[in-house]
Short mmCIF file of C-alpha atoms in Angstrom, two decimals:
data_model
loop_
_atom_site.label_atom_id
_atom_site.label_comp_id
_atom_site.label_asym_id
_atom_site.label_seq_id
_atom_site.Cartn_x
_atom_site.Cartn_y
_atom_site.Cartn_z
CA MET F 298 48.78 -11.18 25.68
CA ILE F 299 47.10 -12.04 29.18
CA ALA F 300 44.39 -9.46 28.05
CA ARG F 301 43.33 -12.15 25.31
CA TRP F 302 42.69 -14.78 27.97
CA SER F 303 39.36 -15.62 29.29
CA ILE F 304 38.09 -14.34 32.65
CA ARG F 305 38.68 -17.86 34.18
CA GLY F 306 42.26 -18.12 32.74
CA ARG F 307 42.98 -14.31 33.91
CA LEU F 308 41.55 -15.15 37.22
CA THR F 309 43.30 -18.53 37.67
CA ALA F 310 46.74 -16.84 36.50
CA PHE F 311 46.41 -13.70 38.94
CA TYR F 312 45.15 -15.65 41.95
CA GLY F 313 47.72 -18.40 41.57
CA GLY F 314 50.35 -15.72 40.80
CA LEU F 315 49.46 -13.86 43.90
CA PHE F 316 49.56 -17.01 46.00
CA VAL F 317 52.83 -17.75 44.68
CA LEU F 318 54.17 -14.16 45.56
CA ALA F 319 52.48 -14.28 49.02
CA GLY F 320 53.96 -17.58 50.02
CA ALA F 321 57.50 -16.62 48.79
CA ALA F 322 57.12 -13.23 50.68
CA LEU F 323 56.20 -15.07 53.76
CA LEU F 324 58.96 -17.74 53.47
CA ALA F 325 61.44 -14.80 53.05
CA VAL F 326 60.13 -13.00 56.04
CA THR F 327 60.38 -16.03 58.23
CA TYR F 328 63.74 -16.92 56.88
CA LEU F 329 65.09 -13.70 58.00
CA LEU F 330 63.39 -13.61 61.12
CA ALA F 331 64.97 -16.91 62.15
CA TRP F 332 68.44 -16.05 60.99
CA GLN F 333 68.35 -12.70 63.19
CA SER F 334 66.86 -14.60 66.40
CA LEU F 335 69.56 -17.25 65.99
CA ASN F 336 72.25 -14.64 65.60
CA VAL F 337 70.81 -12.60 68.43
CA ARG F 338 70.63 -15.52 70.86
CA LEU F 339 73.75 -17.18 69.92
CA GLN F 340 76.17 -15.17 72.20
CA PRO F 341 73.86 -15.87 75.34
CA PHE F 342 73.79 -19.40 74.61
CA THR F 343 77.70 -19.63 74.50
CA ASP F 344 77.79 -17.59 77.72
CA ALA F 345 75.27 -19.80 79.45
CA VAL F 346 77.56 -23.01 78.72
CA SER F 347 80.80 -21.41 79.20
CA LEU F 348 83.29 -24.20 80.02
CA ARG F 349 85.31 -21.90 82.49
CA ASP F 350 82.20 -21.92 84.73
CA LEU F 351 81.85 -25.76 84.22
CA ARG F 352 85.68 -26.24 84.84
CA GLY F 353 85.98 -29.00 87.30
CA ALA F 354 82.23 -30.00 87.37
CA PRO F 355 80.89 -33.65 87.13
CA PRO F 356 80.18 -34.52 83.58
CA ASP F 357 76.50 -34.87 84.60
CA GLN F 358 76.17 -31.47 85.81
CA VAL F 359 77.93 -30.17 82.49
CA ILE F 360 75.32 -31.95 80.50
CA ALA F 361 72.48 -30.83 82.60
CA ALA F 362 73.52 -27.34 82.37
CA ILE F 363 73.94 -27.71 78.40
CA ARG F 364 70.32 -29.16 78.15
CA GLU F 365 68.84 -26.27 80.23
CA ALA F 366 70.59 -23.80 77.93
CA GLN F 367 69.31 -25.59 74.73
CA VAL F 368 65.95 -25.73 76.12
CA ARG F 369 65.83 -21.93 77.19
CA TYR F 370 67.42 -21.00 73.90
CA ARG F 371 64.81 -23.08 71.92
CA ASP F 372 61.90 -21.48 73.70
CA GLU F 373 63.08 -17.91 73.19
CA VAL F 374 63.74 -18.58 69.24
CA LEU F 375 60.32 -20.32 68.91
CA GLU F 376 58.43 -17.52 70.97
CA SER F 377 60.46 -14.75 68.81
CA LEU F 378 59.51 -16.53 65.59
CA VAL F 379 55.69 -17.15 66.54
CA THR F 380 55.56 -13.33 67.48
CA ARG F 381 57.12 -11.75 64.59
CA GLY F 382 55.99 -14.42 62.02
CA GLY F 383 52.47 -13.63 63.09
CA LEU F 384 53.14 -9.97 62.54
CA ALA F 385 54.73 -10.85 59.18
CA LEU F 386 51.77 -13.00 58.18
CA LEU F 387 49.18 -10.13 58.88
CA CYS F 388 50.90 -7.73 56.96
CA VAL F 389 51.09 -10.12 53.87
CA ALA F 390 47.58 -11.09 54.18
CA LEU F 391 46.52 -7.42 54.17
CA VAL F 392 48.68 -6.91 51.19
CA ALA F 393 46.87 -9.89 49.36
CA VAL F 394 43.57 -8.98 50.40
CA ALA F 395 44.16 -5.35 48.92
CA PHE F 396 45.30 -6.85 45.64
CA GLY F 397 42.35 -9.31 45.48
CA TRP F 398 40.05 -6.52 45.83
CA LEU F 399 41.61 -4.45 43.28
CA LEU F 400 41.51 -7.48 40.93
CA ALA F 401 37.94 -8.22 41.81
CA ARG F 402 36.88 -4.67 41.02
CA SER F 403 38.63 -4.79 37.65
CA ALA F 404 37.13 -8.03 36.63
CA LEU F 405 33.66 -7.10 37.65
CA GLN F 406 33.68 -3.62 36.05
CA PRO F 407 32.12 -5.03 32.77
CA LEU F 408 29.29 -6.88 34.86
CA HIS F 409 28.42 -3.54 36.57
CA ARG F 410 28.07 -1.90 33.38
CA ILE F 411 25.68 -4.57 32.16
CA THR F 412 23.70 -4.29 35.70
CA GLU F 413 23.50 -0.37 35.31
CA ALA F 414 22.18 -0.77 31.61
CA ALA F 415 19.56 -3.45 32.85
CA ARG F 416 18.47 -1.01 35.70
CA ARG F 417 18.10 1.92 33.40
CA ILE F 418 16.08 -0.20 31.15
CA ALA F 419 13.85 -1.62 34.02
CA ALA F 420 13.33 2.01 35.10
CA GLY F 421 11.71 2.89 31.89
CA HIS F 422 14.34 4.46 29.60
CA GLY F 423 13.45 2.27 26.81
CA LEU F 424 14.70 -1.12 24.87
CA HIS F 425 16.85 1.11 22.50
CA GLU F 426 19.71 1.12 25.04
CA ARG F 427 22.72 -1.13 24.19
CA ILE F 428 25.94 -2.22 26.05
CA PRO F 429 28.88 -0.94 24.11
CA PRO F 430 31.56 -3.62 23.51
CA THR F 431 34.61 -3.02 25.72
CA GLY F 432 37.45 -5.20 26.67
CA PRO F 433 38.63 -8.42 25.39
CA ARG F 434 36.61 -11.11 23.76
CA ASP F 435 35.87 -13.13 26.97
CA GLU F 436 32.81 -14.43 28.90
CA VAL F 437 31.77 -11.00 29.73
CA ALA F 438 31.81 -9.60 26.26
CA GLU F 439 29.70 -12.60 25.37
CA LEU F 440 27.25 -11.93 28.02
CA ALA F 441 27.08 -8.32 26.73
CA GLU F 442 26.29 -9.52 23.09
CA THR F 443 23.74 -12.04 24.17
CA PHE F 444 21.96 -9.30 26.11
CA ASN F 445 22.10 -6.84 23.39
CA ALA F 446 20.73 -9.58 20.98
CA MET F 447 18.11 -10.27 23.57
CA LEU F 448 17.25 -6.45 23.68
CA ASP F 449 17.07 -6.24 19.93
CA ARG F 450 14.35 -8.94 19.63
CA LEU F 451 12.55 -7.53 22.63
CA ASP F 452 12.63 -4.04 20.91
CA ARG F 453 11.48 -5.30 17.46
CA ALA F 454 8.71 -7.41 19.17
CA PHE F 455 7.47 -4.41 21.14
CA ASP F 456 7.77 -2.01 18.27
CA GLY F 457 5.91 -4.54 16.06
CA GLN F 458 3.12 -4.93 18.64
CA ARG F 459 2.77 -1.11 19.15
CA ARG F 460 2.90 -0.53 15.22
CA PHE F 461 0.36 -3.04 14.66
CA VAL F 462 -2.18 -1.53 17.19
CA ALA F 463 -1.48 1.89 15.87
CA ASP F 464 -2.05 0.85 12.27
CA ALA F 465 -4.92 -1.34 12.97
CA SER F 466 -6.51 1.57 15.10
CA HIS F 467 -5.84 4.18 12.00
CA GLU F 468 -7.48 1.84 9.45
CA MET F 469 -10.53 1.42 11.69
CA ARG F 470 -11.20 5.11 12.13
CA THR F 471 -11.85 5.74 8.54
CA PRO F 472 -14.85 3.32 8.49
CA LEU F 473 -16.16 4.50 11.56
CA ALA F 474 -16.07 7.90 10.67
CA VAL F 475 -17.74 7.05 7.31
CA LYS F 476 -20.28 5.22 9.25
CA ARG F 477 -21.02 7.86 11.61
CA ALA F 478 -21.65 10.35 8.54
CA LEU F 479 -24.17 7.87 7.00
CA ILE F 480 -25.92 7.52 10.14
CA GLU F 481 -26.35 11.32 10.67
CA VAL F 482 -27.46 11.80 7.23
CA SER F 483 -30.02 8.96 7.47
CA VAL F 484 -31.63 10.26 10.59
CA THR F 485 -31.69 13.83 9.78
CA ARG F 486 -33.11 13.80 6.38
CA PRO F 487 -36.50 14.95 5.70
CA GLY F 488 -39.33 12.19 6.36
CA ALA F 489 -37.32 9.97 8.66
CA SER F 490 -39.45 8.04 10.86
CA ALA F 491 -39.16 8.14 14.24
CA ASP F 492 -38.10 4.20 14.61
CA ALA F 493 -35.39 5.26 12.26
CA LYS F 494 -34.39 8.21 14.48
CA GLN F 495 -34.19 5.93 17.42
CA LEU F 496 -32.13 3.31 15.62
CA GLY F 497 -29.85 5.81 14.43
CA ALA F 498 -29.32 7.39 17.91
CA GLU F 499 -28.51 3.75 19.04
CA LEU F 500 -26.08 3.10 16.08
CA LEU F 501 -24.39 6.45 16.91
CA GLU F 502 -23.77 5.75 20.58
CA VAL F 503 -22.32 2.24 19.46
CA ASN F 504 -20.44 4.18 16.78
CA ALA F 505 -19.13 6.67 19.45
CA ARG F 506 -18.08 3.80 21.70
CA HIS F 507 -15.95 2.06 19.07
CA GLU F 508 -14.43 5.56 18.28
CA ARG F 509 -13.52 5.84 22.11
CA LEU F 510 -12.10 2.37 21.75
CA ILE F 511 -9.71 3.07 19.09
CA ASP F 512 -8.57 6.34 20.43
CA GLY F 513 -7.87 4.42 23.82
CA LEU F 514 -5.85 1.93 21.97
CA LEU F 515 -3.97 4.63 20.13
CA THR F 516 -3.17 6.45 23.42
CA LEU F 517 -1.97 3.24 24.78
CA ALA F 518 0.07 2.46 22.06
CA ASP F 519 1.59 5.89 22.12
CA SER F 520 2.21 5.80 25.78
CA GLU F 521 4.06 2.82 25.78
CA ASN F 522 6.60 4.13 23.20
CA GLU F 523 9.53 6.34 24.38
CA LEU F 524 8.93 9.86 24.73
CA THR F 525 10.21 12.12 22.11
CA GLU F 526 9.06 15.46 23.35
CA ARG F 527 9.73 16.46 26.85
CA SER F 528 9.21 19.72 28.48
CA ARG F 529 8.65 20.86 32.14
CA THR F 530 4.89 20.59 33.05
CA SER F 531 2.89 21.38 35.96
CA VAL F 532 0.96 18.48 36.75
CA SER F 533 -1.14 20.71 39.20
CA ASP F 534 -2.21 23.06 36.48
CA ILE F 535 -3.17 20.18 34.33
CA ALA F 536 -5.24 18.76 37.17
CA GLU F 537 -7.04 22.04 37.86
CA HIS F 538 -7.75 22.32 33.98
CA VAL F 539 -9.29 18.94 33.91
CA LEU F 540 -11.41 19.44 37.16
CA ARG F 541 -13.02 22.60 35.55
CA GLN F 542 -13.78 20.59 32.50
CA SER F 543 -15.16 17.71 34.44
CA LYS F 544 -17.38 19.71 36.58
CA HIS F 545 -20.27 19.54 34.30
CA ILE F 546 -20.00 15.61 34.22
CA ALA F 547 -19.77 15.54 38.04
CA ASP F 548 -22.93 17.60 38.63
CA ARG F 549 -24.96 15.61 36.23
CA ALA F 550 -23.65 12.41 38.29
CA GLY F 551 -24.29 13.77 41.49
CA VAL F 552 -20.61 13.81 42.61
CA ASP F 553 -18.72 16.68 44.52
CA LEU F 554 -15.30 17.60 43.22
CA HIS F 555 -12.63 18.67 45.95
CA HIS F 556 -9.18 19.39 45.39
CA GLU F 557 -5.89 20.77 47.08
CA MET F 558 -2.95 21.68 44.72
CA ALA F 559 0.73 22.33 45.57
CA PRO F 560 3.37 22.83 42.97
CA CYS F 561 3.97 19.55 41.36
CA GLU F 562 6.54 20.05 38.18
CA VAL F 563 7.73 17.10 36.09
CA VAL F 564 9.62 16.81 32.82
CA GLY F 565 7.51 14.93 30.24
CA ASP F 566 4.86 14.86 27.39
CA PRO F 567 1.88 17.43 28.52
CA VAL F 568 -0.40 15.67 26.20
CA LEU F 569 -0.02 12.46 27.53
CA LEU F 570 0.14 13.76 31.17
CA GLU F 571 -3.36 15.29 30.54
CA ARG F 572 -4.60 12.12 29.54
CA LEU F 573 -3.53 10.38 32.70
CA VAL F 574 -5.11 13.09 34.90
CA ARG F 575 -8.14 13.03 32.85
CA ASN F 576 -8.51 9.04 32.72
CA LEU F 577 -8.16 9.05 36.61
CA VAL F 578 -10.73 12.10 37.21
CA GLU F 579 -13.27 10.61 34.88
CA ASN F 580 -12.76 7.12 36.41
CA ALA F 581 -13.46 8.27 39.67
CA ILE F 582 -16.35 10.28 38.69
CA ARG F 583 -17.99 7.42 36.73
CA HIS F 584 -17.26 4.80 39.17
CA ASN F 585 -18.94 6.44 42.04
CA HIS F 586 -22.37 6.99 43.46
CA ARG F 587 -24.65 9.67 44.05
CA ASP F 588 -23.99 12.26 46.76
CA GLY F 589 -20.48 10.84 46.51
CA TRP F 590 -17.11 12.83 46.25
CA VAL F 591 -13.87 12.83 44.25
CA ASP F 592 -10.68 14.39 45.85
CA VAL F 593 -7.78 15.33 43.75
CA ASP F 594 -4.53 16.33 45.56
CA ALA F 595 -1.04 17.23 43.97
CA GLY F 596 2.16 17.92 45.85
CA PRO F 597 5.82 17.73 45.01
CA GLY F 598 6.21 14.64 42.82
CA VAL F 599 3.03 13.08 43.86
CA LEU F 600 -0.53 13.08 42.31
CA VAL F 601 -3.40 11.33 44.32
CA VAL F 602 -6.85 10.86 43.01
CA ALA F 603 -9.35 9.39 45.48
CA ASN F 604 -12.99 8.70 45.30
CA THR F 605 -16.17 7.05 47.07
CA GLY F 606 -17.81 4.37 45.18
CA PRO F 607 -18.33 0.67 45.31
CA LYS F 608 -16.40 -1.84 47.66
CA ILE F 609 -13.19 -3.07 46.14
CA GLU F 610 -11.17 -6.18 47.45
CA PRO F 611 -7.35 -5.59 47.63
CA TYR F 612 -6.85 -8.70 45.57
CA GLU F 613 -8.92 -7.14 42.73
CA VAL F 614 -7.07 -4.13 42.50
CA GLU F 615 -4.23 -5.41 40.31
CA GLY F 616 -6.72 -6.72 37.78
CA LEU F 617 -8.08 -3.21 37.17
CA PHE F 618 -4.98 -1.96 35.61
CA ARG F 619 -4.90 -4.55 32.91
CA PRO F 620 -6.56 -3.77 29.51
CA PHE F 621 -10.35 -4.59 29.03
CA ARG F 622 -10.69 -5.80 32.76
CA ARG F 623 -13.74 -4.52 34.56
CA LEU F 624 -15.55 -5.47 37.57
CA ASP F 625 -18.89 -6.53 36.41
CA ARG F 626 -20.80 -5.41 39.86
CA MET F 627 -19.26 -1.64 39.38
CA ALA F 628 -22.06 0.21 38.00
CA THR F 629 -21.30 3.84 36.73
CA THR F 630 -23.02 7.13 37.63
CA THR F 631 -23.57 7.79 33.98
CA GLY F 632 -24.98 4.65 32.97
CA GLU F 633 -22.12 4.10 30.54
CA ARG F 634 -20.13 1.07 30.75
CA GLY F 635 -16.25 1.91 30.48
CA LEU F 636 -13.88 0.37 27.94
CA GLY F 637 -11.61 -1.13 30.38
CA LEU F 638 -8.71 0.89 29.15
CA GLY F 639 -8.61 3.79 31.59
CA LEU F 640 -6.12 2.77 34.40
CA SER F 641 -4.06 0.41 31.78
CA MET F 642 -3.26 4.02 30.05
CA VAL F 643 -2.50 5.73 33.27
CA ARG F 644 0.01 3.02 34.41
CA ALA F 645 1.70 3.15 30.55
CA ILE F 646 1.75 6.76 30.83
CA ALA F 647 3.35 6.75 34.11
CA ALA F 648 5.96 4.34 33.18
CA ALA F 649 6.79 6.19 30.23
CA HIS F 650 7.71 9.01 32.65
CA GLY F 651 9.50 7.10 34.98
CA ALA F 652 6.65 7.16 37.64
CA THR F 653 4.90 4.51 39.58
CA VAL F 654 1.10 3.88 40.26
CA THR F 655 -0.47 2.49 43.01
CA ALA F 656 -4.12 1.95 44.07
CA THR F 657 -5.55 1.36 47.84
CA PRO F 658 -9.24 0.32 48.13
CA GLY F 659 -10.92 2.61 50.68
CA ALA F 660 -12.51 0.93 53.83
CA ASP F 661 -16.02 2.08 53.02
CA GLY F 662 -15.68 1.68 49.27
CA GLY F 663 -14.00 3.55 46.39
CA LEU F 664 -10.20 3.59 45.40
CA ALA F 665 -7.37 6.09 45.95
CA VAL F 666 -4.78 6.21 43.27
CA THR F 667 -1.22 7.40 43.65
CA VAL F 668 0.99 8.58 40.96
CA ARG F 669 4.58 9.00 42.11
CA PHE F 670 7.09 10.92 39.84
CA SER F 671 10.69 10.28 40.32
CA GLY F 672 12.17 13.70 39.94
CA GLU F 673 13.63 14.58 36.67
CA THR F 674 12.36 12.26 34.04
#
């Protein structure tokens, strides 16, 4: 029956009952100690005021002897009561604290489950996890239901946002592909003028930029979803592959590529991990200067991509990870203006793999981006 009470009612009943039991136990122990002490010292008191020893003594002497014996007897009883009573109080207090500790652990166990669920969700395990209903219908159960309802709304909102971005991106891909085909046909047909070919080349460049934007939005939407395919992947191998493919871009930009690879294996989506590394390397090459360098280092659970380039203030670093945020003064070695999605996708992909991304500006310019993977993900 008590299991149906609220937590406030149960705590009140338990602590009230525990206090009454502890008080009753202390009262009983005090009574036994006092009874024992009085019995033990009753005979010495009668011996101290033996009438045979005081026979023939003046009344004042008899009264003084009795009073002296009473005072000595009282002091001995009180001293014994304080000593033994203090020991009894300590024992009762220890028992009460132990019962209170067990009670608090039992009462707070549902809250610990809610905290663990919130911690797992915050660590990037997705909003699909729910707190199972356990125990009686009380304040903790209501909190769990409210928490689950909040997660449901957040999950639906984020899913709707991701679906909208993905659907819009897919819908925009078709007209862009048709537009590219029409422009290519127009500029390659016989008799096309030089002005038409130049205009077609410019339109193709704009169209390619829009296609890259759509691909970036799709990747960003996919990386914010919970991973469905996981496999053990070597980030070091991915980095070496990306560096080989990016060498011609670096050569054209006049940027030297350096790397130092050690085993770095994580569990995740190989396609998204490759996109993470590619975005970091391409950004490091693009936002650089001639005769600059890009350094890619991989080790157990960590990937670092550093480069030379324009000077970045520490307060500007966080803004680089926001979508469509660019620093206007950051010229590119390729002459091509970025979309502002590179580092946003890096952070989203890292979060989907339970990793963290930090960036530190170089003293002489450039940026060092560090991705730390938290073991098995």
